[in-house]
Amino acid sequence: MNVPALVIASYQFPRKRPAMPVITEIEDLKRIYRRRVPKMFYDYCESGSWTEQTFRENSSDFDDIYLRQRVAVDMAGRSTKTQMIGQDVAMPVALAPVGLTGMQHADGEILAAKAAEKFGVPFCLSTMSICSIEDVASNTSAPFWMQVYTLRDDEFMQNLFDRAKEAKCSAAVITVDLQLLGQRHKDLKNGLSAPPKLTPKSVANMMTKVGWGLNMLQTKRRFFGNIVGHAKGVTDPSSLVTWTAESFDQSLNWDRIREFRKMWDGPLIIKGIIDPRDALEACNVGADAIVVSNHGGRQLDGALSSIRALEPIVEAVGDKIEVHMDSGVRSGQDVLKARALGAKGAWIGRAFVYGLGAMGEAGVTRALEVIHKELDHSMALCGHTDIETVNRDILMVPRGFSGDWA
């Protein structure tokens, strides 16, 4: 998506650089993000499908779980270091795949990957990213994870896996909950599609986002880098519309996922599991881990929040497969609660996008710092100095929180 010259020409440049804001929580980054990024991209991030019930409850359901404080415990020498699918991580957190990240901030995927690498947590690149696999690989040194959708085109899928392997991606993540796109009212009203449609209203809004526009002018990456020029017949943004509409496989089943497993011989993560029965199916296709996720509330509205769905899935799979969780994580305490309920790690999407849109790479780093401090201090106040010793005993969970459904 090219930013029209008339938008840039209309900017009023500030004479003094504003003072660096004090960031103490993820909500601080969200407020700055909302001011600095065009409305269509803010709404794309900050929305769910239909009534947005699941989108809201993904976060609010964490509030129903309380932490058990312990005192007179030696809190020195704390460590949040652990592993996720065998990889050393500074804390049990991964940056989730988010489409269009390069429109939240110029070169967004590259900046987020660099911040993740320096902090010591995994970064997962979306198939629907603006920066390509090769773009991210050439600007980072640590291996990252590659997310793929379940598309019909075998040639494109195999090529995508091959490109990920060539880029030395350390894991592939198959998203299984997007056969059919959940309706997101804000995106339809804003003209947010692939590619985004510029309207007089959206252009007028972009004219107010000075920093965003200047950054976008300075990058060549404004299209879907993993698709344009790689998918058959997709040579420009206009041809992407047809390809996108026809590519998602509504006939997906577990046999098809087994075919994808054959295309990729490295560590495999299946993302989008919300029911114990599907978790058990995932154990049988050769995956190394699953992510308990409802796509951030962007697919089936009215579905259970990920944190409520987590414990029954952990109990169902036992030690057969590694379990992560995603959707609704906005704090280090959320990460701690997910870990205590059995998740090996928690994935953050919106939380890092807020930081990216607010302050670029520095904002992603700040988001990780905020989450890490909350995790570290809360863990200590619950009587633990090592994330590996954290268990359900630190929690007070309401009866029926994850079950007892009629």
C-alpha positions as CSV (number, residue, x, y, z in Angstrom):
1,M,0.0,0.0,0.0
2,N,1.6,3.3,-1.1
3,V,1.1,6.3,1.1
4,P,-0.1,9.1,-1.2
5,A,2.2,12.1,-1.6
6,L,-0.7,14.4,-0.7
7,V,-0.8,12.8,2.7
8,I,2.9,13.6,3.4
9,A,2.6,17.1,1.9
10,S,-0.1,18.0,4.4
11,Y,1.9,17.2,7.5
12,Q,2.7,19.9,9.9
13,F,6.2,19.0,11.3
14,P,6.6,19.5,15.1
15,R,9.4,21.9,16.1
16,K,10.4,20.2,19.3
17,R,10.7,16.5,20.0
18,P,8.3,15.5,22.9
19,A,9.8,14.2,26.1
20,M,10.0,10.4,26.3
21,P,6.8,9.1,28.0
22,V,7.1,7.1,31.2
23,I,6.0,3.5,30.4
24,T,5.1,1.4,33.4
25,E,2.4,-0.9,31.9
26,I,1.3,-2.3,28.6
27,E,-1.7,0.0,28.7
28,D,0.6,3.0,28.5
29,L,2.0,1.7,25.2
30,K,-1.5,1.1,23.9
31,R,-2.5,4.7,24.5
32,I,0.5,6.0,22.6
33,Y,-0.1,3.4,19.9
34,R,-3.6,4.6,19.4
35,R,-2.4,8.2,18.8
36,R,0.4,7.4,16.4
37,V,-1.0,4.7,14.1
38,P,-3.8,5.1,11.5
39,K,-7.2,4.1,12.7
40,M,-7.6,1.2,10.2
41,F,-4.5,-0.5,11.5
42,Y,-5.3,0.2,15.2
43,D,-8.8,-1.3,14.7
44,Y,-7.3,-4.3,12.9
45,C,-5.3,-5.0,16.0
46,E,-7.8,-4.0,18.6
47,S,-10.8,-6.0,17.5
48,G,-12.5,-9.3,17.6
49,S,-15.3,-11.0,15.6
50,W,-19.0,-10.3,15.8
51,T,-19.9,-9.0,19.3
52,E,-16.3,-9.3,20.5
53,Q,-17.3,-11.3,23.6
54,T,-14.4,-13.8,23.3
55,F,-12.0,-10.9,22.5
56,R,-12.9,-9.2,25.8
57,E,-13.0,-12.3,27.9
58,N,-9.6,-13.5,26.8
59,S,-8.2,-10.8,29.0
60,S,-10.9,-10.3,31.6
61,D,-11.0,-14.0,32.6
62,F,-7.4,-13.7,33.9
63,D,-8.9,-11.3,36.5
64,D,-10.9,-14.2,38.0
65,I,-7.7,-16.0,39.0
66,Y,-6.0,-14.8,42.2
67,L,-2.4,-15.2,43.2
68,R,-1.4,-16.6,46.6
69,Q,1.1,-14.4,48.4
70,R,3.8,-15.9,50.5
71,V,6.2,-14.1,52.9
72,A,9.5,-14.6,54.7
73,V,10.9,-16.3,51.6
74,D,14.4,-15.6,50.3
75,M,13.7,-13.8,47.0
76,A,17.3,-13.3,45.9
77,G,18.8,-15.0,42.8
78,R,15.6,-15.1,40.8
79,S,15.4,-16.6,37.3
80,T,12.7,-16.6,34.6
81,K,14.8,-18.6,32.2
82,T,13.3,-21.7,30.7
83,Q,12.9,-23.5,27.4
84,M,10.2,-23.6,24.7
85,I,10.3,-26.5,22.3
86,G,13.9,-27.1,23.5
87,Q,15.1,-23.5,22.9
88,D,16.5,-21.5,25.7
89,V,14.4,-18.4,26.4
90,A,14.8,-15.5,28.8
91,M,11.2,-15.9,30.0
92,P,8.4,-18.2,28.9
93,V,7.1,-15.7,26.3
94,A,7.0,-15.7,22.5
95,L,6.0,-13.0,20.1
96,A,3.0,-14.4,18.3
97,P,2.5,-14.2,14.5
98,V,0.5,-11.0,13.6
99,G,-0.5,-10.2,10.1
100,L,0.2,-6.7,8.7
101,T,2.7,-5.9,11.4
102,G,4.7,-3.9,8.8
103,M,1.8,-1.5,8.5
104,Q,1.7,-0.8,12.2
105,H,5.2,0.6,11.9
106,A,7.5,0.6,8.8
107,D,9.5,-2.6,8.7
108,G,7.5,-3.8,11.7
109,E,8.3,-7.5,11.5
110,I,12.1,-6.8,11.3
111,L,12.0,-4.4,14.2
112,A,10.0,-6.8,16.4
113,A,12.2,-9.8,15.5
114,K,15.3,-7.7,16.4
115,A,13.8,-6.7,19.8
116,A,12.9,-10.4,20.5
117,E,16.4,-11.5,19.6
118,K,18.1,-9.0,21.9
119,F,15.7,-9.9,24.7
120,G,16.1,-13.6,24.3
121,V,12.5,-14.7,23.4
122,P,11.2,-16.3,20.2
123,F,9.7,-14.3,17.4
124,C,7.1,-15.9,15.0
125,L,6.6,-14.4,11.6
126,S,3.2,-14.5,10.0
127,T,2.6,-15.7,6.4
128,M,0.6,-12.4,6.0
129,S,3.5,-10.3,7.0
130,I,4.6,-7.2,5.1
131,C,8.3,-8.0,5.5
132,S,9.3,-11.4,3.9
133,I,11.0,-14.4,5.5
134,E,14.1,-13.3,3.7
135,D,13.8,-9.7,5.0
136,V,13.7,-10.8,8.6
137,A,16.4,-13.4,8.2
138,S,18.8,-10.9,6.6
139,N,18.3,-8.4,9.5
140,T,18.6,-10.9,12.4
141,S,21.0,-13.6,13.5
142,A,18.8,-15.7,15.9
143,P,16.6,-18.3,14.3
144,F,12.9,-17.4,14.3
145,W,9.6,-19.3,13.9
146,M,7.5,-19.3,10.7
147,Q,3.7,-19.4,10.8
148,V,1.8,-20.9,7.9
149,Y,-1.9,-21.1,7.1
150,T,-3.5,-24.3,5.8
151,L,-3.7,-23.3,2.2
152,R,-4.8,-25.4,-0.8
153,D,-1.8,-24.6,-3.0
154,D,0.7,-27.4,-2.4
155,E,3.3,-25.7,-4.5
156,F,3.1,-22.5,-2.5
157,M,3.0,-24.4,0.8
158,Q,6.1,-26.5,0.0
159,N,7.9,-23.4,-1.3
160,L,7.0,-21.5,1.9
161,F,8.4,-24.3,4.1
162,D,11.5,-24.5,1.9
163,R,12.1,-20.8,2.2
164,A,11.7,-21.0,6.0
165,K,14.2,-23.8,6.0
166,E,16.6,-21.8,3.9
167,A,16.2,-18.9,6.3
168,K,17.1,-21.3,9.1
169,C,13.8,-20.9,10.9
170,S,13.9,-23.1,14.0
171,A,10.2,-24.1,14.0
172,A,7.1,-24.0,11.8
173,V,3.7,-23.0,13.3
174,I,0.6,-24.2,11.5
175,T,-2.5,-22.1,12.3
176,V,-5.6,-24.4,12.1
177,D,-8.4,-22.1,13.1
178,L,-8.7,-19.9,10.0
179,Q,-10.4,-22.1,7.4
180,L,-13.2,-19.5,7.4
181,L,-12.7,-15.9,8.3
182,G,-14.6,-14.6,11.3
183,Q,-16.4,-11.3,10.5
184,R,-14.7,-8.3,12.1
185,H,-17.1,-5.4,11.8
186,K,-14.4,-2.7,12.2
187,D,-12.2,-4.1,9.4
188,L,-15.2,-4.1,7.0
189,K,-16.1,-0.5,7.9
190,N,-12.5,0.7,7.6
191,G,-11.9,-1.0,4.3
192,L,-9.2,-3.2,5.8
193,S,-8.6,-6.0,3.4
194,A,-5.7,-7.7,1.5
195,P,-4.5,-5.3,0.3
196,P,-6.1,-2.4,2.3
197,K,-8.4,-0.1,0.4
198,L,-7.6,3.6,0.6
199,T,-10.7,5.7,1.1
200,P,-11.0,9.5,1.6
201,K,-11.8,8.9,5.3
202,S,-8.7,6.6,5.8
203,V,-6.4,9.0,3.9
204,A,-7.7,11.9,6.0
205,N,-6.9,9.9,9.1
206,M,-3.4,9.0,7.8
207,M,-2.7,12.7,7.3
208,T,-2.8,13.2,11.0
209,K,-0.2,10.5,11.7
210,V,3.1,12.3,10.9
211,G,5.7,9.9,12.3
212,W,4.0,6.9,10.8
213,G,3.8,8.4,7.4
214,L,7.4,9.5,7.3
215,N,8.6,6.1,8.4
216,M,6.4,4.4,5.7
217,L,7.9,6.7,3.0
218,Q,11.4,5.5,3.9
219,T,10.8,1.8,3.4
220,K,10.2,-0.2,0.3
221,R,8.3,-2.9,2.2
222,R,4.6,-2.1,1.9
223,F,3.1,-5.3,0.4
224,F,2.7,-8.9,1.6
225,G,6.3,-10.0,1.1
226,N,5.7,-13.7,1.6
227,I,3.0,-13.8,-1.1
228,V,3.5,-11.2,-3.8
229,G,6.0,-12.7,-6.3
230,H,5.8,-16.1,-4.7
231,A,2.2,-17.3,-5.1
232,K,1.3,-18.3,-8.6
233,G,-0.4,-15.4,-10.5
234,V,0.2,-12.9,-7.6
235,T,2.5,-10.3,-9.0
236,D,0.9,-7.1,-7.5
237,P,-1.5,-6.1,-4.7
238,S,-4.6,-6.2,-7.0
239,S,-4.1,-9.9,-7.9
240,L,-3.7,-10.7,-4.2
241,V,-7.4,-10.2,-3.5
242,T,-8.4,-13.1,-5.7
243,W,-5.7,-15.4,-4.5
244,T,-6.5,-14.8,-0.8
245,A,-10.2,-15.5,-1.4
246,E,-9.5,-18.8,-3.1
247,S,-6.5,-20.1,-1.1
248,F,-7.8,-20.8,2.4
249,D,-8.8,-24.5,2.6
250,Q,-12.3,-25.0,4.0
251,S,-12.0,-28.7,3.6
252,L,-9.0,-29.0,6.0
253,N,-8.8,-32.1,8.1
254,W,-6.2,-33.9,10.2
255,D,-4.9,-35.9,7.1
256,R,-4.2,-32.7,5.4
257,I,-2.2,-31.5,8.4
258,R,-0.2,-34.8,8.2
259,E,0.7,-33.8,4.7
260,F,2.1,-30.5,5.9
261,R,4.1,-32.4,8.5
262,K,5.8,-34.2,5.7
263,M,6.6,-30.9,4.0
264,W,8.5,-29.7,7.1
265,D,11.0,-31.9,8.9
266,G,11.8,-29.5,11.8
267,P,10.0,-28.7,15.1
268,L,6.3,-28.2,14.4
269,I,3.8,-26.3,16.5
270,I,0.0,-26.4,15.9
271,K,-1.8,-23.2,16.9
272,G,-5.5,-22.7,17.4
273,I,-6.5,-25.6,19.7
274,I,-9.3,-24.8,22.2
275,D,-10.9,-28.2,22.8
276,P,-9.2,-31.2,24.5
277,R,-10.4,-33.5,21.7
278,D,-8.5,-31.5,19.1
279,A,-5.5,-31.4,21.4
280,L,-5.4,-35.2,21.4
281,E,-5.8,-35.2,17.6
282,A,-2.8,-32.9,17.4
283,C,-0.7,-35.3,19.4
284,N,-1.2,-37.9,16.6
285,V,0.1,-35.8,13.7
286,G,3.7,-35.5,14.8
287,A,3.6,-32.0,16.3
288,D,6.1,-31.0,19.0
289,A,3.8,-28.5,20.7
290,I,0.3,-27.0,20.5
291,V,-0.9,-23.5,21.3
292,V,-4.2,-23.1,23.1
293,S,-5.6,-20.2,21.2
294,N,-8.9,-18.8,19.9
295,H,-7.0,-16.5,17.5
296,G,-7.3,-13.6,19.9
297,G,-11.1,-13.7,19.7
298,R,-11.0,-13.0,16.0
299,Q,-12.7,-16.2,14.8
300,L,-15.5,-17.9,16.7
301,D,-17.1,-15.3,18.9
302,G,-18.6,-16.8,22.0
303,A,-15.9,-19.4,22.3
304,L,-14.2,-20.1,25.6
305,S,-11.3,-17.8,26.5
306,S,-7.9,-19.4,26.1
307,I,-7.1,-19.2,29.8
308,R,-10.3,-21.1,30.7
309,A,-9.6,-23.7,28.1
310,L,-6.0,-24.2,29.1
311,E,-6.1,-26.5,32.1
312,P,-8.5,-29.2,30.7
313,I,-6.2,-29.4,27.6
314,V,-3.1,-29.8,29.7
315,E,-4.8,-32.5,31.7
316,A,-5.9,-34.3,28.5
317,V,-2.5,-34.4,26.8
318,G,-0.4,-35.0,29.9
319,D,3.3,-35.3,28.8
320,K,2.4,-36.3,25.2
321,I,3.1,-32.8,23.8
322,E,4.2,-29.4,25.0
323,V,1.4,-26.9,25.6
324,H,1.6,-23.1,25.1
325,M,-1.2,-20.6,25.3
326,D,-2.1,-17.4,23.4
327,S,-4.9,-14.8,23.4
328,G,-5.5,-12.2,26.0
329,V,-2.0,-12.0,27.6
330,R,-1.3,-8.4,28.6
331,S,0.9,-8.6,31.6
332,G,3.6,-10.6,33.4
333,Q,1.0,-11.8,35.9
334,D,-1.0,-13.3,33.0
335,V,2.1,-15.1,31.9
336,L,2.6,-16.4,35.5
337,K,-1.0,-17.6,35.7
338,A,-0.8,-19.4,32.4
339,R,2.5,-21.1,33.5
340,A,1.0,-22.1,36.8
341,L,-1.9,-23.7,35.0
342,G,0.4,-25.9,32.9
343,A,1.5,-23.8,29.9
344,K,5.1,-24.1,29.0
345,G,5.0,-20.6,27.6
346,A,2.6,-17.7,26.7
347,W,2.5,-15.9,23.4
348,I,1.9,-12.2,23.1
349,G,0.4,-10.5,20.0
350,R,-1.4,-7.2,20.8
351,A,0.9,-6.4,23.7
352,F,4.0,-6.2,21.5
353,V,2.1,-4.6,18.6
354,Y,1.1,-1.7,21.0
355,G,4.8,-1.2,21.7
356,L,5.8,-1.4,18.0
357,G,3.2,1.1,16.9
358,A,4.0,3.4,19.8
359,M,7.8,3.4,19.6
360,G,9.1,1.0,17.0
361,E,11.8,-1.5,18.1
362,A,12.3,0.4,21.4
363,G,8.5,0.0,22.1
364,V,8.7,-3.8,21.6
365,T,11.6,-4.0,23.9
366,R,9.8,-1.9,26.5
367,A,6.7,-4.2,26.3
368,L,9.0,-7.2,27.0
369,E,10.7,-5.3,29.9
370,V,7.3,-4.5,31.4
371,I,6.1,-8.1,31.1
372,H,9.3,-9.5,32.5
373,K,9.4,-7.2,35.5
374,E,5.8,-8.1,36.4
375,L,6.5,-11.8,35.9
376,D,9.7,-11.7,38.0
377,H,8.3,-9.7,40.9
378,S,5.0,-11.5,41.0
379,M,6.7,-14.9,41.0
380,A,8.9,-13.8,43.9
381,L,5.9,-12.5,45.9
382,C,4.3,-15.9,45.4
383,G,7.3,-17.5,47.0
384,H,9.3,-18.7,44.0
385,T,12.7,-17.6,42.7
386,D,12.7,-19.9,39.6
387,I,10.0,-20.1,37.0
388,E,10.7,-23.8,36.7
389,T,9.3,-24.4,40.2
390,V,6.0,-22.4,39.7
391,N,2.9,-24.6,39.9
392,R,-0.8,-24.4,40.5
393,D,-0.2,-23.9,44.2
394,I,0.4,-20.2,43.7
395,L,-3.1,-19.7,42.3
396,M,-6.6,-19.4,43.8
397,V,-8.9,-20.5,41.0
398,P,-12.7,-20.3,41.3
399,R,-14.6,-23.6,41.3
400,G,-15.9,-24.4,37.8
401,F,-13.5,-21.9,36.2
402,S,-12.5,-24.4,33.5
403,G,-15.4,-26.8,33.6
404,D,-18.8,-27.9,35.0
405,W,-20.6,-26.8,31.8
406,A,-24.1,-28.1,31.4
